[in-house]
């Protein structure tokens, strides 16, 4: 049987979800696997730990949300994909990747996926050299991610993002960006570069994004009023966002974005729900897939 290293964020999701991690581990042990834990101590700790890990890895299970998964895959970025398998135990505030892959919030289900699951190839992308799995954004969603109050997020979860969205609506249309997607130049008020289909949980942004394809879907928004932008947010649950006026979608493997009217405050960038830096940026698709265990 395999050895499973569980990288666990003990803060993510509270005591109930910590219990799920323990139950998943106990099920794996009963199935014959050996299990070890690494509880993260701070932001970025999972990446630092795995970068310094000198032993052999078999299955690395990320127990947390999309942010922790991002830390884990960045910690593994210097390893060949055939050296390990990645597993997911969804216990975070947002678990978009788990939803993409059909991994349910259940100790029994998570253990079954690790024990007898299939290997699904997923191609990550890099933003200024940093790996991300799902999506990156510039403009409105980056303002929200960088502006969310972490104390409110810890207490209220996704409500914190809704409040921050409403606060930043007044900035819609105030910036313009140049986007170069595989040599094609586009202008945009906001940009989302999608590796997966979903955004913020269950909202489908792109019908064409495919985690198992080494390409990205670049979605630009332009010429949309504040009211029009709010209406587009309201139609997110219906999966028609990409087909609304003012939204354009192109496929690319290389994307550059820069601020056309820079100010003293640099423009933030988000990837997989975390603030990861500022413009300008370059995004490239990786050509080697990560092997992920799925049901």
Coordinates of C-alpha atoms in Angstrom, one line a residue:
X1 CA 0.0 0.0 0.0
X2 CA 1.0 3.7 -0.4
X3 CA 2.2 6.2 2.1
X4 CA 0.0 9.3 2.3
X5 CA 1.5 12.6 3.5
X6 CA -1.4 14.9 4.6
X7 CA -0.6 18.6 4.4
X8 CA -3.2 20.0 6.7
X9 CA -4.3 23.6 7.4
X10 CA -5.5 23.3 11.0
X11 CA -7.3 26.7 10.9
X12 CA -9.2 26.1 7.6
X13 CA -12.8 25.2 8.2
X14 CA -12.6 24.9 12.0
X15 CA -12.9 21.9 14.3
X16 CA -15.5 20.0 12.3
X17 CA -13.3 19.9 9.2
X18 CA -10.2 19.0 11.3
X19 CA -12.3 16.0 12.4
X20 CA -12.9 15.1 8.8
X21 CA -9.1 15.0 8.2
X22 CA -8.7 12.6 11.1
X23 CA -11.5 10.4 9.9
X24 CA -10.1 10.3 6.4
X25 CA -6.7 9.3 7.8
X26 CA -8.2 6.6 9.9
X27 CA -10.1 5.1 6.9
X28 CA -6.8 5.1 4.9
X29 CA -5.0 3.3 7.7
X30 CA -7.8 0.6 7.9
X31 CA -7.3 0.2 4.1
X32 CA -3.6 -0.5 4.7
X33 CA -2.0 2.8 3.9
X34 CA 0.5 4.5 6.2
X35 CA -0.2 8.1 7.0
X36 CA 1.8 11.1 8.2
X37 CA 0.8 14.7 8.8
X38 CA 2.2 18.1 8.4
X39 CA 0.1 20.9 10.0
X40 CA 0.9 24.2 8.4
X41 CA 1.9 27.1 10.7
X42 CA 1.4 30.1 8.5
X43 CA 0.7 31.2 4.9
X44 CA 3.3 29.8 2.5
X45 CA 4.4 27.1 5.0
X46 CA 3.3 24.2 2.9
X47 CA 5.3 25.4 0.0
X48 CA 8.4 25.9 2.1
X49 CA 8.0 22.5 3.7
X50 CA 7.7 20.6 0.5
X51 CA 10.5 22.5 -1.2
X52 CA 12.8 21.4 1.6
X53 CA 11.4 17.8 1.8
X54 CA 14.3 15.5 0.8
X55 CA 12.6 12.1 1.1
X56 CA 10.6 10.1 -1.3
X57 CA 7.0 11.1 -1.9
X58 CA 4.1 8.8 -2.8
X59 CA 0.8 10.5 -2.3
X60 CA 0.6 14.1 -1.1
X61 CA -2.9 15.0 0.1
X62 CA -3.8 18.7 0.5
X63 CA -6.4 19.0 3.3
X64 CA -7.7 22.5 3.1
X65 CA -9.1 24.9 0.5
X66 CA -7.8 26.1 -2.9
X67 CA -5.2 28.3 -1.3
X68 CA -3.6 25.4 0.4
X69 CA -3.7 23.3 -2.8
X70 CA -1.9 26.2 -4.5
X71 CA 0.8 26.1 -1.8
X72 CA 1.2 22.4 -2.2
X73 CA 1.6 22.4 -6.0
X74 CA 4.1 25.2 -5.7
X75 CA 6.1 23.2 -3.2
X76 CA 6.1 20.3 -5.6
X77 CA 7.0 22.4 -8.7
X78 CA 10.7 21.2 -8.8
X79 CA 9.7 17.5 -8.8
X80 CA 8.8 15.5 -11.9
X81 CA 5.1 14.6 -12.0
X82 CA 5.8 10.8 -12.0
X83 CA 7.5 11.2 -8.5
X84 CA 4.2 11.6 -6.7
X85 CA 0.4 11.7 -6.9
X86 CA -1.7 14.6 -5.6
X87 CA -4.9 14.0 -3.6
X88 CA -7.4 16.5 -2.2
X89 CA -9.3 16.5 1.1
X90 CA -11.6 19.5 0.7
X91 CA -12.0 21.3 4.0
X92 CA -11.5 25.0 3.1
X93 CA -13.7 28.0 2.7
X94 CA -13.5 27.6 -1.0
X95 CA -13.0 24.2 -2.7
X96 CA -13.4 25.0 -6.4
X97 CA -10.9 22.5 -7.6
X98 CA -12.5 19.7 -5.6
X99 CA -15.8 20.6 -7.2
X100 CA -14.2 20.6 -10.7
X101 CA -12.9 17.1 -10.0
X102 CA -16.1 15.7 -8.3
X103 CA -14.5 15.2 -4.9
X104 CA -17.2 15.5 -2.2
X105 CA -16.9 16.8 1.4
X106 CA -16.9 13.4 3.0
X107 CA -14.2 11.4 4.8
X108 CA -15.5 8.2 3.3
X109 CA -15.5 9.7 -0.2
X110 CA -12.1 11.3 0.1
X111 CA -10.5 8.1 1.4
X112 CA -12.1 6.1 -1.4
X113 CA -10.7 8.5 -4.0
X114 CA -7.2 8.2 -2.5
X115 CA -7.4 4.4 -2.1
X116 CA -9.0 3.4 -5.4
X117 CA -9.3 6.5 -7.5
X118 CA -8.2 7.2 -11.0
X119 CA -5.3 9.4 -12.1
X120 CA -6.4 12.5 -13.9
X121 CA -3.8 14.7 -15.6
X122 CA -4.1 18.3 -14.8
X123 CA -2.0 21.0 -16.4
X124 CA -1.2 23.9 -14.0
X125 CA -0.2 27.3 -15.3
X126 CA 2.4 29.8 -14.0
X127 CA 1.9 33.5 -13.2
X128 CA 5.2 35.3 -13.1
X129 CA 6.7 31.9 -12.3
X130 CA 4.2 30.9 -9.6
X131 CA 1.9 27.9 -10.2
X132 CA -1.9 28.2 -10.1
X133 CA -4.5 25.5 -10.8
X134 CA -7.8 27.3 -11.5
X135 CA -7.7 30.9 -12.5
X136 CA -6.0 34.2 -12.3
X137 CA -7.6 37.6 -12.4
X138 CA -6.8 41.3 -12.9
X139 CA -9.3 44.1 -12.2
X140 CA -12.5 43.6 -10.3
X141 CA -11.9 40.1 -8.8
X142 CA -8.3 40.9 -7.9
X143 CA -9.5 44.1 -6.1
X144 CA -12.0 41.9 -4.1
X145 CA -9.4 39.2 -3.2
X146 CA -6.8 41.8 -2.1
X147 CA -9.4 43.9 -0.3
X148 CA -11.2 41.2 1.7
X149 CA -11.0 41.5 5.5
X150 CA -9.4 38.3 6.7
X151 CA -11.1 38.5 10.1
X152 CA -14.5 38.8 8.5
X153 CA -13.6 36.0 6.1
X154 CA -12.7 33.7 9.1
X155 CA -16.1 34.5 10.8
X156 CA -18.5 34.8 7.8
X157 CA -16.8 32.8 5.1
X158 CA -18.0 33.7 1.6
X159 CA -20.1 36.6 2.9
X160 CA -16.9 38.5 3.3
X161 CA -16.4 38.3 -0.5
X162 CA -19.9 39.5 -1.2
X163 CA -19.4 42.6 1.0
X164 CA -16.1 43.4 -0.6
X165 CA -17.6 43.0 -4.1
X166 CA -20.3 45.6 -3.3
X167 CA -17.7 48.0 -1.9
X168 CA -15.6 47.8 -5.1
X169 CA -18.4 48.1 -7.7
X170 CA -17.7 51.8 -7.8
X171 CA -14.3 51.1 -9.4
X172 CA -15.6 49.2 -12.4
X173 CA -14.4 50.9 -15.6
X174 CA -11.8 53.0 -13.9
X175 CA -8.9 51.0 -15.2
X176 CA -7.8 49.6 -18.6
X177 CA -5.4 46.8 -19.3
X178 CA -3.5 45.6 -22.4
X179 CA -3.8 41.8 -22.8
X180 CA -1.6 39.9 -25.3
X181 CA -2.9 36.4 -25.7
X182 CA -0.6 34.3 -28.0
X183 CA 0.3 37.5 -29.8
X184 CA -3.2 38.8 -30.1
X185 CA -3.7 42.2 -28.4
X186 CA -6.9 42.9 -26.5
X187 CA -8.1 45.8 -24.3
X188 CA -10.0 45.2 -21.2
X189 CA -11.5 46.7 -18.0
X190 CA -11.1 43.4 -16.2
X191 CA -9.4 40.1 -17.1
X192 CA -9.9 36.5 -16.0
X193 CA -7.6 33.7 -17.2
X194 CA -9.3 30.4 -16.6
X195 CA -7.7 27.0 -16.4
X196 CA -10.9 25.4 -14.9
X197 CA -14.6 26.1 -15.6
X198 CA -15.8 27.3 -12.2
X199 CA -15.3 30.5 -10.2
X200 CA -16.0 31.1 -6.6
X201 CA -17.5 27.7 -6.0
X202 CA -20.3 26.6 -8.2
X203 CA -20.4 29.5 -10.8
X204 CA -19.4 28.4 -14.3
X205 CA -17.4 31.0 -16.2
X206 CA -16.2 29.1 -19.3
X207 CA -17.7 26.2 -21.2
X208 CA -14.4 25.7 -22.9
X209 CA -11.9 25.6 -20.0
X210 CA -10.4 22.1 -19.4
X211 CA -8.0 21.3 -16.6
X212 CA -6.7 18.3 -18.7
X213 CA -5.7 20.5 -21.6
X214 CA -2.4 22.5 -21.7
X215 CA -4.2 25.7 -22.7
X216 CA -6.1 28.6 -21.0
X217 CA -9.3 30.5 -21.6
X218 CA -8.7 34.3 -21.5
X219 CA -11.9 36.2 -20.7
X220 CA -11.9 40.0 -21.1
X221 CA -14.6 42.4 -19.9
X222 CA -14.9 45.9 -21.5
X223 CA -17.3 48.7 -21.9
X224 CA -19.6 47.6 -19.1
X225 CA -21.2 50.1 -16.7
X226 CA -21.3 49.5 -12.9
X227 CA -25.0 48.5 -13.2
X228 CA -24.2 46.2 -16.1
X229 CA -21.4 44.6 -14.2
X230 CA -23.6 44.0 -11.2
X231 CA -26.2 42.4 -13.5
X232 CA -23.5 40.1 -14.8
X233 CA -22.6 39.1 -11.3
X234 CA -26.3 38.2 -10.7
X235 CA -26.4 35.9 -13.8
X236 CA -23.3 33.9 -12.6
X237 CA -25.5 31.1 -11.2
X238 CA -27.0 30.5 -14.6
X239 CA -23.7 29.8 -16.4
X240 CA -24.2 32.4 -19.1
X241 CA -21.6 34.9 -18.1
X242 CA -19.3 34.2 -21.1
X243 CA -22.1 34.8 -23.5
X244 CA -23.2 38.3 -22.2
X245 CA -22.3 41.5 -24.2
X246 CA -18.9 43.0 -23.3
X247 CA -17.3 39.6 -22.5
X248 CA -14.8 38.1 -25.0
X249 CA -13.1 34.7 -24.7
X250 CA -10.0 33.5 -26.5
X251 CA -7.8 30.5 -26.0
X252 CA -4.0 30.9 -25.4
X253 CA -1.0 29.3 -23.8
X254 CA 0.9 32.5 -23.1
X255 CA -0.7 35.7 -21.7
X256 CA 0.9 39.1 -20.8
X257 CA -1.1 41.8 -19.0
X258 CA -0.1 45.4 -18.2
X259 CA -1.8 48.5 -16.8
X260 CA -2.4 51.1 -19.5
X261 CA -2.9 54.0 -17.0
X262 CA -0.7 53.1 -14.0
X263 CA -0.9 55.1 -10.8
X264 CA 1.1 55.2 -7.6
X265 CA -0.9 52.2 -6.4
X266 CA 0.1 49.1 -8.3
X267 CA -2.6 46.9 -9.7
X268 CA -3.1 43.6 -7.7
X269 CA -3.2 40.1 -9.2
X270 CA -5.1 37.2 -7.8
X271 CA -4.6 33.5 -8.5
X272 CA -6.9 30.7 -7.1
X273 CA -8.4 33.2 -4.6
X274 CA -5.1 34.5 -3.2
X275 CA -3.4 37.9 -3.8
X276 CA -0.1 36.9 -5.5
X277 CA 1.5 40.2 -6.6
X278 CA 1.0 43.1 -9.0
X279 CA 1.1 44.0 -12.7
X280 CA 2.7 43.5 -15.1
X281 CA 2.4 39.8 -15.4
X282 CA 3.1 36.9 -17.7
X283 CA 1.1 33.7 -17.6
X284 CA 2.2 30.5 -19.3
X285 CA 0.7 27.0 -19.4
X286 CA 2.8 24.1 -18.2
X287 CA 3.5 21.3 -20.6
X288 CA 3.8 18.5 -18.0
X289 CA 0.6 17.4 -16.2
X290 CA 0.3 16.8 -12.4
X291 CA -1.3 13.4 -11.7
X292 CA -4.3 13.9 -9.4
X293 CA -6.3 11.1 -7.7
X294 CA -10.0 11.5 -8.4
X295 CA -13.1 9.3 -7.8

